[in-house]
Amino acid sequence: MEHGDIAVRMRGISKRFDLKQANTCVDFELYKGEIVSLLGENGSGKTTLMNMLAGLYYPDEGEIQVGGRAVSISSPAMAAALGIGMVHQHFKLVDVFTAWENIILGGKDYDVQAAREKIRKICDRYGFVIDPDKKIYNMTVSEKQTVEIIKVLYRGADILILDEPTAVLTPQECERLFDVMRNMRSDGKSIVIITHKLNEVMEISDRVVVLRRGEYVGQLETAKTNPQQMTAMMVGHSVTLDIERPEPVNPKKRLEIKNISVTDIEGVKKVKDVSFYMNSGEILGIAGISGSGQKELLEAIAGIQKVDEGSVTYIDEDGNTTELIGMHPRDIREMGVALSFVPEDRLGMGLVGNMSIPENMMLRTFGESHKWFTDRDKPRKVAQDVVDVLEVSTPGLDFPVRRLSGGNIQKILVGREISSNPKVLLTAYAVRGLDINSSFKIYDLINEQKKRGVAVLFVGEDLDVLMQISDKIMVLRDGEVSDIVDAKKITKNEIGMLMTSTKELK
Amino acid sequence: MNTKAQKEPLIHLTKRGAMPVYKAMIIRALAVVLALIVCAVITGLTTGIDPIAVYTSIISGAFGTARKTWITLQDVSILLTISLALTLAFRMRFWNIGGEGQVLMGGLGAAACMICIGDRLPAPVLILLMLISSLTLGALWGLIPAVCKAVWNTNETLSTLMMNYIATQIVLFFTILWEVPKGSGKIGIINQDSHAGWLPQIFGSKYLLPIIIATAITVFVYIYIKYTKHGYEIRVVGESPRTSIYVGINVKKVIIRTMIVSGAICGLVGLILVGGINHTLTATISDGRGFTAVLVSWMAQFNPFAMILTSFVIVFMDRGAGEIATQFDLNQSFGDILTGIILFFIIGCEFFINYQIRLRKKGHREA
């Protein structure tokens, strides 16, 4: 492949954190006008490597050249002066400021008129759609990301680093982002994108650089490779990328949801008259644009969300029924209804960042006994089991989970829910931001639960996965059930239609 | 591109992971030694007094006689107990800076029993009633901001702070009501002749009771936070309210329950101050210790056992400062300057425990 001029060359970069060697002698090159995907499993040192380029960390060893000259990047300001800008996974914006205020923040130029003009030009040039006077706290995740990217461009970046930009976007928002990225590429900018979604890698990038356990493994030209090859390189051995779908054995009605409606704090109706049922030994997938009521529906079943009307009936093996609405969340859980919801920030719903793994396991079970003191031995054993079975990489059980990588945090969350031997498993975004290997581990786990006779509800973002793993798919649209379909007999296109089309069209 | 960007900067800061405890202790000890050296230099330069003499005087101020030693230990106990009470709330990220008011209300409860019904009841019953009324009033002063926070999500820092002023005014009101003799504006020693409601002496020592109580409460708070379900809930609520809701913890209940305990312990301190040490009630009986305790708790990073040390450092310096003020004819502020320097070093050294400093490698200089 023809390369333009070199934009960045990193040679022999090593970085060590207290207990962990994050990068060992990594080489990395970036040319002008190309999009490079940086690929690797969770914790393989992708973000660390890019943080060194962005001036957040300083390498222990190695050399960085920008535009052919050796440089020393010791602060983000210095990186900005060299034309390097990074959009992090967790946005760094001032919530009470407007978009344009955030964009010019930190610069030296406070000429408001000129700044607004400059922002408008950037938007026109690359096709960003943004209201510069909108406050950040009123924005969707996608809008916030757009502000972050404009901020970086405003400071004159020619080299952009995007850390998992698509992890929290809807398919439509992803497309828009990719269009912008292509515009930037044709404008001569260089882009590094960190992502786990191989179909995105195939779609957007020119070249793929693979890291494994902090080391450089190799690079591939996107046009000449395929997901299988990339995965094999990432993991170190070949992996089959098929999700099994065992036939449901003796399905019986386990949970019946009738005419549920939910209104959120702001008075917006999030779930409108939703009815469906879940069978034991079956996986019910839920498809829908994010924010279509998935979260509220799951929380309503788990007893966390107040319900306007409707009923949730649990039917046990012997056919006895129990009404779950109105029960305490803890009692619902004790009936065997487990909820694992992976939020956008991964922590915050279900885990406590500063606590150890056993203490996080305890969150679910500590209320069961009526003793004064907490039982510390059992959670420890459960923690050890989860760590062993799911191959959680951690320096020790007593390590605070906040300091584990995102994938490992998720394994702990999902592992804990499964370890409670649930009868009904509600899981949302279980593989959000996870690498291929870990994702498949989670799919296997969910399938195992299915074979055990658990009724599984699987909220997912990736339609391909959803269609492969589910037995039935319920499509939500704006809080309503659009349709419930057989996963084996429907196409991706049809689901897409159900997700977006309005009633009138139907 | 300027040439500055070419050079590797002289130092880099990187965050450390966990440091072995002994190493951290060495750094802290070094910080104290350094602080003492800086204090010595400043003392020598500004006053011309031999720093060694000043240090000796500080030590003798705190430990010079058996009585001074006992008072130092008693003061440490009082400060420590208030700090422990606040720590319960702090672990929940509930910033209770109302220790002052909670102590005052506890004191008021004890004084009220001693004055109003002191002569009519046998000692054990009276002291039990004092205990109940101190704990209740202290708990009430913790409960009010807690309910406001739980129900209306008000800012607890403001409400607990304002409760202090209310407590002060209430105590001033009762001071005038109960003043002896009339017009003096003071209550004076309560039940001076009958000693009714005076807390008993332990093994003939009036200093031992606060020390025993402080020890018991240290152990209690440590176990309560670390091993009980209540303590576990406090930590979860503090770290992540959202997660608490997800796992079915009743956040409001935890806030209210914890503040009742926190306020009650402060109330207990009020009882000790009024019934055991001062035998009178004034609006300044807490003497700012409700606020100093915030510092003690933070410096110890909310660890009950580390608080023994931090409260000791503060009391020791405070008592020493008083001594040098009289002995060398310096004013009390000079002692405060020394205390400030020492605290600066102790708090500042945490930086070196959390961060690692790397110097530029020599070979790379001209890269």
CSV table of N, CA, C and O in Angstrom, one decimal, chain A residues 120-219:
chain,number,residue,atom,x,y,z
A,120,ARG,N,-18.0,27.1,13.5
A,120,ARG,CA,-18.9,26.9,12.4
A,120,ARG,C,-18.2,26.4,11.2
A,120,ARG,O,-18.7,25.5,10.5
A,121,LYS,N,-17.0,26.9,10.9
A,121,LYS,CA,-16.2,26.5,9.8
A,121,LYS,C,-15.9,25.0,9.9
A,121,LYS,O,-15.9,24.2,9.0
A,122,ILE,N,-15.4,24.6,11.1
A,122,ILE,CA,-15.0,23.2,11.3
A,122,ILE,C,-16.2,22.3,11.1
A,122,ILE,O,-16.1,21.3,10.4
A,123,CYS,N,-17.4,22.7,11.6
A,123,CYS,CA,-18.6,21.9,11.5
A,123,CYS,C,-19.0,21.7,10.0
A,123,CYS,O,-19.2,20.6,9.5
A,124,ASP,N,-18.9,22.9,9.3
A,124,ASP,CA,-19.3,22.8,7.8
A,124,ASP,C,-18.3,21.9,7.1
A,124,ASP,O,-18.7,21.1,6.2
A,125,ARG,N,-17.0,22.0,7.4
A,125,ARG,CA,-16.0,21.3,6.7
A,125,ARG,C,-16.1,19.8,6.8
A,125,ARG,O,-15.9,19.1,5.8
A,126,TYR,N,-16.4,19.3,8.0
A,126,TYR,CA,-16.4,17.9,8.2
A,126,TYR,C,-17.8,17.3,8.4
A,126,TYR,O,-17.9,16.1,8.6
A,127,GLY,N,-18.8,18.2,8.4
A,127,GLY,CA,-20.2,17.6,8.5
A,127,GLY,C,-20.6,17.3,9.9
A,127,GLY,O,-21.4,16.4,10.1
A,128,PHE,N,-20.2,18.1,10.9
A,128,PHE,CA,-20.7,17.9,12.2
A,128,PHE,C,-22.0,18.6,12.3
A,128,PHE,O,-22.2,19.7,11.8
A,129,VAL,N,-23.0,18.0,13.1
A,129,VAL,CA,-24.2,18.7,13.4
A,129,VAL,C,-24.3,18.9,14.9
A,129,VAL,O,-24.3,18.0,15.7
A,130,ILE,N,-24.2,20.2,15.2
A,130,ILE,CA,-24.2,20.5,16.7
A,130,ILE,C,-24.8,21.9,16.9
A,130,ILE,O,-24.6,22.8,16.1
A,131,ASP,N,-25.5,22.1,18.0
A,131,ASP,CA,-26.0,23.4,18.4
A,131,ASP,C,-25.0,24.0,19.4
A,131,ASP,O,-24.9,23.5,20.5
A,132,PRO,N,-24.2,25.0,19.0
A,132,PRO,CA,-23.1,25.5,19.9
A,132,PRO,C,-23.6,26.1,21.2
A,132,PRO,O,-22.8,26.2,22.1
A,133,ASP,N,-24.9,26.4,21.3
A,133,ASP,CA,-25.4,27.1,22.5
A,133,ASP,C,-26.1,26.1,23.4
A,133,ASP,O,-26.6,26.5,24.4
A,134,LYS,N,-26.0,24.8,23.1
A,134,LYS,CA,-26.7,23.8,23.9
A,134,LYS,C,-25.7,23.5,25.1
A,134,LYS,O,-24.5,23.4,24.9
A,135,LYS,N,-26.3,23.4,26.3
A,135,LYS,CA,-25.5,23.0,27.5
A,135,LYS,C,-25.2,21.5,27.4
A,135,LYS,O,-26.0,20.7,26.9
A,136,ILE,N,-24.0,21.2,28.0
A,136,ILE,CA,-23.6,19.8,27.9
A,136,ILE,C,-24.5,18.9,28.6
A,136,ILE,O,-24.8,17.8,28.1
A,137,TYR,N,-25.1,19.3,29.8
A,137,TYR,CA,-25.9,18.4,30.5
A,137,TYR,C,-27.2,18.1,29.8
A,137,TYR,O,-27.9,17.1,30.2
A,138,ASN,N,-27.5,18.8,28.8
A,138,ASN,CA,-28.7,18.5,28.0
A,138,ASN,C,-28.4,17.6,26.8
A,138,ASN,O,-29.3,17.3,26.0
A,139,MET,N,-27.2,17.2,26.7
A,139,MET,CA,-26.8,16.5,25.4
A,139,MET,C,-26.8,15.0,25.6
A,139,MET,O,-26.6,14.5,26.6
A,140,THR,N,-27.0,14.4,24.4
A,140,THR,CA,-26.8,12.9,24.4
A,140,THR,C,-25.4,12.6,24.3
A,140,THR,O,-24.5,13.4,24.1
A,141,VAL,N,-25.1,11.3,24.6
A,141,VAL,CA,-23.7,10.8,24.6
A,141,VAL,C,-23.0,11.2,23.2
A,141,VAL,O,-21.9,11.7,23.2
A,142,SER,N,-23.8,11.0,22.2
A,142,SER,CA,-23.2,11.2,20.8
A,142,SER,C,-22.9,12.7,20.6
A,142,SER,O,-21.9,13.0,20.1
A,143,GLU,N,-23.8,13.6,21.1
A,143,GLU,CA,-23.5,15.0,21.0
A,143,GLU,C,-22.3,15.4,21.8
A,143,GLU,O,-21.5,16.2,21.3
A,144,LYS,N,-22.2,14.9,23.0
A,144,LYS,CA,-21.0,15.2,23.8
A,144,LYS,C,-19.7,14.8,23.1
A,144,LYS,O,-18.7,15.5,23.1
A,145,GLN,N,-19.8,13.6,22.4
A,145,GLN,CA,-18.6,13.1,21.7
A,145,GLN,C,-18.3,14.1,20.6
A,145,GLN,O,-17.1,14.4,20.4
A,146,THR,N,-19.3,14.6,19.9
A,146,THR,CA,-19.1,15.5,18.8
A,146,THR,C,-18.3,16.7,19.3
A,146,THR,O,-17.4,17.2,18.7
A,147,VAL,N,-18.8,17.2,20.5
A,147,VAL,CA,-18.1,18.4,21.1
A,147,VAL,C,-16.7,18.1,21.4
A,147,VAL,O,-15.8,18.9,21.1
A,148,GLU,N,-16.4,16.9,21.9
A,148,GLU,CA,-15.0,16.5,22.2
A,148,GLU,C,-14.2,16.6,20.9
A,148,GLU,O,-13.0,17.0,20.9
A,149,ILE,N,-14.7,16.0,19.8
A,149,ILE,CA,-14.0,16.0,18.6
A,149,ILE,C,-13.7,17.4,18.0
A,149,ILE,O,-12.6,17.7,17.6
A,150,ILE,N,-14.8,18.2,18.0
A,150,ILE,CA,-14.6,19.6,17.6
A,150,ILE,C,-13.6,20.3,18.4
A,150,ILE,O,-12.7,21.1,17.9
A,151,LYS,N,-13.6,20.1,19.7
A,151,LYS,CA,-12.6,20.7,20.6
A,151,LYS,C,-11.2,20.4,20.2
A,151,LYS,O,-10.3,21.3,20.1
A,152,VAL,N,-11.0,19.1,19.9
A,152,VAL,CA,-9.7,18.7,19.4
A,152,VAL,C,-9.3,19.4,18.1
A,152,VAL,O,-8.1,19.9,18.0
A,153,LEU,N,-10.2,19.4,17.2
A,153,LEU,CA,-9.9,20.0,15.9
A,153,LEU,C,-9.7,21.5,16.0
A,153,LEU,O,-8.9,22.1,15.3
A,154,TYR,N,-10.5,22.2,16.9
A,154,TYR,CA,-10.4,23.6,17.2
A,154,TYR,C,-9.0,24.0,17.6
A,154,TYR,O,-8.5,25.0,17.2
A,155,ARG,N,-8.3,23.1,18.3
A,155,ARG,CA,-7.0,23.4,18.7
A,155,ARG,C,-5.9,23.0,17.7
A,155,ARG,O,-4.8,22.9,17.9
A,156,GLY,N,-6.4,22.7,16.5
A,156,GLY,CA,-5.5,22.5,15.4
A,156,GLY,C,-4.9,21.1,15.3
A,156,GLY,O,-3.8,21.0,14.8
A,157,ALA,N,-5.6,20.1,15.8
A,157,ALA,CA,-5.0,18.8,15.7
A,157,ALA,C,-5.0,18.2,14.3
A,157,ALA,O,-6.0,18.4,13.5
A,158,ASP,N,-3.9,17.6,13.9
A,158,ASP,CA,-3.9,16.9,12.6
A,158,ASP,C,-3.9,15.4,12.9
A,158,ASP,O,-4.1,14.6,12.0
A,159,ILE,N,-3.6,15.0,14.1
A,159,ILE,CA,-3.6,13.6,14.5
A,159,ILE,C,-4.6,13.4,15.6
A,159,ILE,O,-4.5,14.0,16.7
A,160,LEU,N,-5.6,12.6,15.3
A,160,LEU,CA,-6.7,12.4,16.3
A,160,LEU,C,-6.7,11.0,16.8
A,160,LEU,O,-6.5,10.0,16.0
A,161,ILE,N,-6.9,10.9,18.1
A,161,ILE,CA,-6.9,9.5,18.7
A,161,ILE,C,-8.3,9.4,19.3
A,161,ILE,O,-8.8,10.2,20.1
A,162,LEU,N,-9.1,8.4,18.9
A,162,LEU,CA,-10.4,8.2,19.4
A,162,LEU,C,-10.4,6.9,20.1
A,162,LEU,O,-10.2,5.8,19.6
A,163,ASP,N,-10.7,7.0,21.4
A,163,ASP,CA,-10.6,5.8,22.3
A,163,ASP,C,-12.0,5.2,22.4
A,163,ASP,O,-12.9,5.8,23.1
A,164,GLU,N,-12.3,4.0,21.8
A,164,GLU,CA,-13.6,3.4,21.8
A,164,GLU,C,-14.7,4.3,21.6
A,164,GLU,O,-15.6,4.4,22.4
A,165,PRO,N,-14.7,5.1,20.4
A,165,PRO,CA,-15.7,6.1,20.3
A,165,PRO,C,-17.1,5.5,20.0
A,165,PRO,O,-18.1,6.1,20.3
A,166,THR,N,-17.2,4.3,19.6
A,166,THR,CA,-18.5,3.7,19.2
A,166,THR,C,-19.2,2.9,20.3
A,166,THR,O,-20.3,2.5,20.1
A,167,ALA,N,-18.4,2.7,21.4
A,167,ALA,CA,-18.9,1.8,22.4
A,167,ALA,C,-20.3,2.2,22.9
A,167,ALA,O,-21.1,1.4,23.3
A,168,VAL,N,-20.6,3.5,22.9
A,168,VAL,CA,-21.9,3.9,23.5
A,168,VAL,C,-22.8,4.6,22.4
A,168,VAL,O,-23.7,5.3,22.8
A,169,LEU,N,-22.5,4.4,21.2
A,169,LEU,CA,-23.3,5.0,20.1
A,169,LEU,C,-24.3,4.0,19.5
A,169,LEU,O,-24.1,2.8,19.5
A,170,THR,N,-25.4,4.5,19.0
A,170,THR,CA,-26.3,3.7,18.2
A,170,THR,C,-25.8,3.5,16.8
A,170,THR,O,-24.9,4.2,16.4
A,171,PRO,N,-26.3,2.5,16.1
A,171,PRO,CA,-25.7,2.2,14.8
A,171,PRO,C,-25.8,3.5,13.9
A,171,PRO,O,-24.9,3.8,13.1
A,172,GLN,N,-26.9,4.2,14.0
A,172,GLN,CA,-27.0,5.4,13.2
A,172,GLN,C,-26.0,6.5,13.5
A,172,GLN,O,-25.4,7.1,12.6
A,173,GLU,N,-25.8,6.6,14.8
A,173,GLU,CA,-24.8,7.6,15.3
A,173,GLU,C,-23.4,7.2,14.8
A,173,GLU,O,-22.5,8.0,14.5
A,174,CYS,N,-23.1,5.9,14.8
A,174,CYS,CA,-21.8,5.4,14.4
A,174,CYS,C,-21.6,5.8,12.9
A,174,CYS,O,-20.5,6.2,12.5
A,175,GLU,N,-22.6,5.6,12.1
A,175,GLU,CA,-22.5,5.9,10.7
A,175,GLU,C,-22.1,7.3,10.5
A,175,GLU,O,-21.3,7.7,9.7
A,176,ARG,N,-22.8,8.2,11.3
A,176,ARG,CA,-22.5,9.6,11.2
A,176,ARG,C,-21.1,9.9,11.5
A,176,ARG,O,-20.4,10.7,10.9
A,177,LEU,N,-20.6,9.3,12.6
A,177,LEU,CA,-19.2,9.4,13.1
A,177,LEU,C,-18.3,9.0,12.0
A,177,LEU,O,-17.3,9.7,11.7
A,178,PHE,N,-18.6,7.9,11.3
A,178,PHE,CA,-17.7,7.3,10.3
A,178,PHE,C,-17.6,8.3,9.1
A,178,PHE,O,-16.6,8.5,8.5
A,179,ASP,N,-18.8,8.9,8.8
A,179,ASP,CA,-18.8,9.9,7.7
A,179,ASP,C,-17.8,11.0,8.0
A,179,ASP,O,-17.0,11.4,7.2
A,180,VAL,N,-17.9,11.5,9.2
A,180,VAL,CA,-17.1,12.6,9.6
A,180,VAL,C,-15.6,12.2,9.6
A,180,VAL,O,-14.7,12.9,9.1
A,181,MET,N,-15.3,11.0,10.0
A,181,MET,CA,-13.9,10.5,10.0
A,181,MET,C,-13.4,10.4,8.6
A,181,MET,O,-12.3,10.7,8.3
A,182,ARG,N,-14.3,9.9,7.7
A,182,ARG,CA,-13.8,9.9,6.3
A,182,ARG,C,-13.5,11.2,5.7
A,182,ARG,O,-12.5,11.5,5.0
A,183,ASN,N,-14.4,12.2,6.1
A,183,ASN,CA,-14.1,13.6,5.7
A,183,ASN,C,-12.8,14.1,6.2
A,183,ASN,O,-12.1,14.8,5.5
A,184,MET,N,-12.5,13.8,7.4
A,184,MET,CA,-11.2,14.2,8.0
A,184,MET,C,-10.1,13.6,7.3
A,184,MET,O,-9.0,14.2,7.1
A,185,ARG,N,-10.2,12.3,7.0
A,185,ARG,CA,-9.2,11.6,6.3
A,185,ARG,C,-8.8,12.2,4.9
A,185,ARG,O,-7.7,12.5,4.6
A,186,SER,N,-9.9,12.5,4.2
A,186,SER,CA,-9.7,13.1,2.9
A,186,SER,C,-9.1,14.5,3.0
A,186,SER,O,-8.5,15.0,2.1
A,187,ASP,N,-9.2,15.1,4.2
A,187,ASP,CA,-8.6,16.4,4.4
A,187,ASP,C,-7.1,16.3,4.9
A,187,ASP,O,-6.5,17.3,5.2
A,188,GLY,N,-6.6,15.0,4.9
A,188,GLY,CA,-5.2,14.9,5.2
A,188,GLY,C,-4.9,14.6,6.7
A,188,GLY,O,-3.8,14.5,7.1
A,189,LYS,N,-6.0,14.5,7.5
A,189,LYS,CA,-5.7,14.2,8.9
A,189,LYS,C,-5.5,12.7,9.2
A,189,LYS,O,-5.9,11.9,8.4
A,190,SER,N,-4.8,12.4,10.2
A,190,SER,CA,-4.5,11.0,10.5
A,190,SER,C,-5.3,10.7,11.8
A,190,SER,O,-5.4,11.5,12.7
A,191,ILE,N,-5.9,9.5,11.8
A,191,ILE,CA,-6.8,9.1,12.9
A,191,ILE,C,-6.4,7.7,13.4
A,191,ILE,O,-6.2,6.8,12.6
A,192,VAL,N,-6.3,7.6,14.7
A,192,VAL,CA,-6.2,6.3,15.3
A,192,VAL,C,-7.5,6.0,16.0
A,192,VAL,O,-8.0,6.8,16.8
A,193,ILE,N,-8.1,4.9,15.7
A,193,ILE,CA,-9.3,4.5,16.4
A,193,ILE,C,-9.1,3.2,17.2
A,193,ILE,O,-8.6,2.2,16.7
A,194,ILE,N,-9.5,3.3,18.5
A,194,ILE,CA,-9.4,2.1,19.3
A,194,ILE,C,-10.8,1.5,19.4
A,194,ILE,O,-11.7,2.2,19.7
A,195,THR,N,-11.0,0.3,19.0
A,195,THR,CA,-12.3,-0.3,19.0
A,195,THR,C,-12.2,-1.8,19.1
A,195,THR,O,-11.2,-2.4,18.9
A,196,HIS,N,-13.3,-2.4,19.6
A,196,HIS,CA,-13.3,-3.9,19.7
A,196,HIS,C,-14.2,-4.5,18.6
A,196,HIS,O,-14.3,-5.7,18.5
A,197,LYS,N,-15.0,-3.6,17.9
A,197,LYS,CA,-16.0,-4.2,17.0
A,197,LYS,C,-15.3,-4.4,15.6
A,197,LYS,O,-15.0,-3.4,14.9
A,198,LEU,N,-15.1,-5.6,15.3
A,198,LEU,CA,-14.3,-5.9,14.1
A,198,LEU,C,-15.0,-5.5,12.8
A,198,LEU,O,-14.4,-5.1,11.8
A,199,ASN,N,-16.4,-5.5,12.8
A,199,ASN,CA,-17.0,-5.0,11.6
A,199,ASN,C,-16.8,-3.6,11.3
A,199,ASN,O,-16.7,-3.1,10.2
A,200,GLU,N,-16.6,-2.8,12.4
A,200,GLU,CA,-16.2,-1.4,12.3
A,200,GLU,C,-14.8,-1.2,11.8
A,200,GLU,O,-14.5,-0.4,11.0
A,201,VAL,N,-13.9,-2.1,12.3
A,201,VAL,CA,-12.6,-2.0,11.8
A,201,VAL,C,-12.5,-2.2,10.3
A,201,VAL,O,-11.9,-1.5,9.6
A,202,MET,N,-13.3,-3.2,9.9
A,202,MET,CA,-13.3,-3.5,8.4
A,202,MET,C,-13.9,-2.4,7.7
A,202,MET,O,-13.5,-2.1,6.6
A,203,GLU,N,-14.9,-1.7,8.2
A,203,GLU,CA,-15.6,-0.7,7.5
A,203,GLU,C,-14.8,0.6,7.4
A,203,GLU,O,-14.7,1.3,6.4
A,204,ILE,N,-14.1,1.0,8.5
A,204,ILE,CA,-13.6,2.4,8.5
A,204,ILE,C,-12.1,2.5,8.3
A,204,ILE,O,-11.6,3.5,7.8
A,205,SER,N,-11.3,1.5,8.7
A,205,SER,CA,-9.9,1.7,8.8
A,205,SER,C,-9.1,1.2,7.5
A,205,SER,O,-9.6,0.4,6.7
A,206,ASP,N,-7.9,1.8,7.3
A,206,ASP,CA,-7.0,1.4,6.2
A,206,ASP,C,-6.1,0.4,6.7
A,206,ASP,O,-5.7,-0.5,5.9
A,207,ARG,N,-5.7,0.4,7.9
A,207,ARG,CA,-4.7,-0.4,8.4
A,207,ARG,C,-5.0,-0.8,9.9
A,207,ARG,O,-5.7,-0.1,10.6
A,208,VAL,N,-4.6,-2.0,10.3
A,208,VAL,CA,-4.9,-2.5,11.6
A,208,VAL,C,-3.5,-2.8,12.3
A,208,VAL,O,-2.7,-3.5,11.7
A,209,VAL,N,-3.4,-2.3,13.5
A,209,VAL,CA,-2.2,-2.6,14.3
A,209,VAL,C,-2.7,-3.4,15.5
A,209,VAL,O,-3.6,-3.0,16.2
A,210,VAL,N,-2.0,-4.5,15.8
A,210,VAL,CA,-2.5,-5.4,16.8
A,210,VAL,C,-1.5,-5.4,18.0
A,210,VAL,O,-0.3,-5.6,17.8
A,211,LEU,N,-2.0,-5.3,19.2
A,211,LEU,CA,-1.3,-5.4,20.4
A,211,LEU,C,-1.8,-6.6,21.2
A,211,LEU,O,-2.9,-6.9,21.1
A,212,ARG,N,-0.8,-7.3,21.8
A,212,ARG,CA,-1.3,-8.4,22.7
A,212,ARG,C,-0.4,-8.3,23.9
A,212,ARG,O,0.8,-8.3,23.9
A,213,ARG,N,-1.0,-8.3,25.1
A,213,ARG,CA,-0.3,-8.2,26.4
A,213,ARG,C,0.8,-7.1,26.4
A,213,ARG,O,1.9,-7.4,26.9
A,214,GLY,N,0.4,-6.0,25.8
A,214,GLY,CA,1.4,-4.9,25.9
A,214,GLY,C,2.4,-4.9,24.8
A,214,GLY,O,3.3,-4.0,24.8
A,215,GLU,N,2.4,-5.9,24.0
A,215,GLU,CA,3.5,-6.0,23.0
A,215,GLU,C,2.9,-5.8,21.6
A,215,GLU,O,1.7,-6.2,21.3
A,216,TYR,N,3.7,-5.3,20.7
A,216,TYR,CA,3.3,-5.2,19.3
A,216,TYR,C,3.3,-6.6,18.6
A,216,TYR,O,4.3,-7.3,18.7
A,217,VAL,N,2.2,-7.0,18.0
A,217,VAL,CA,2.2,-8.3,17.4
A,217,VAL,C,2.4,-8.2,15.9
A,217,VAL,O,3.0,-9.0,15.3
A,218,GLY,N,1.8,-7.2,15.3
A,218,GLY,CA,1.9,-7.1,13.9
A,218,GLY,C,0.9,-6.1,13.3
A,218,GLY,O,0.1,-5.6,14.0
A,219,GLN,N,0.9,-5.9,12.0
A,219,GLN,CA,-0.1,-5.1,11.4
A,219,GLN,C,-0.6,-5.7,10.1
A,219,GLN,O,0.0,-6.6,9.5
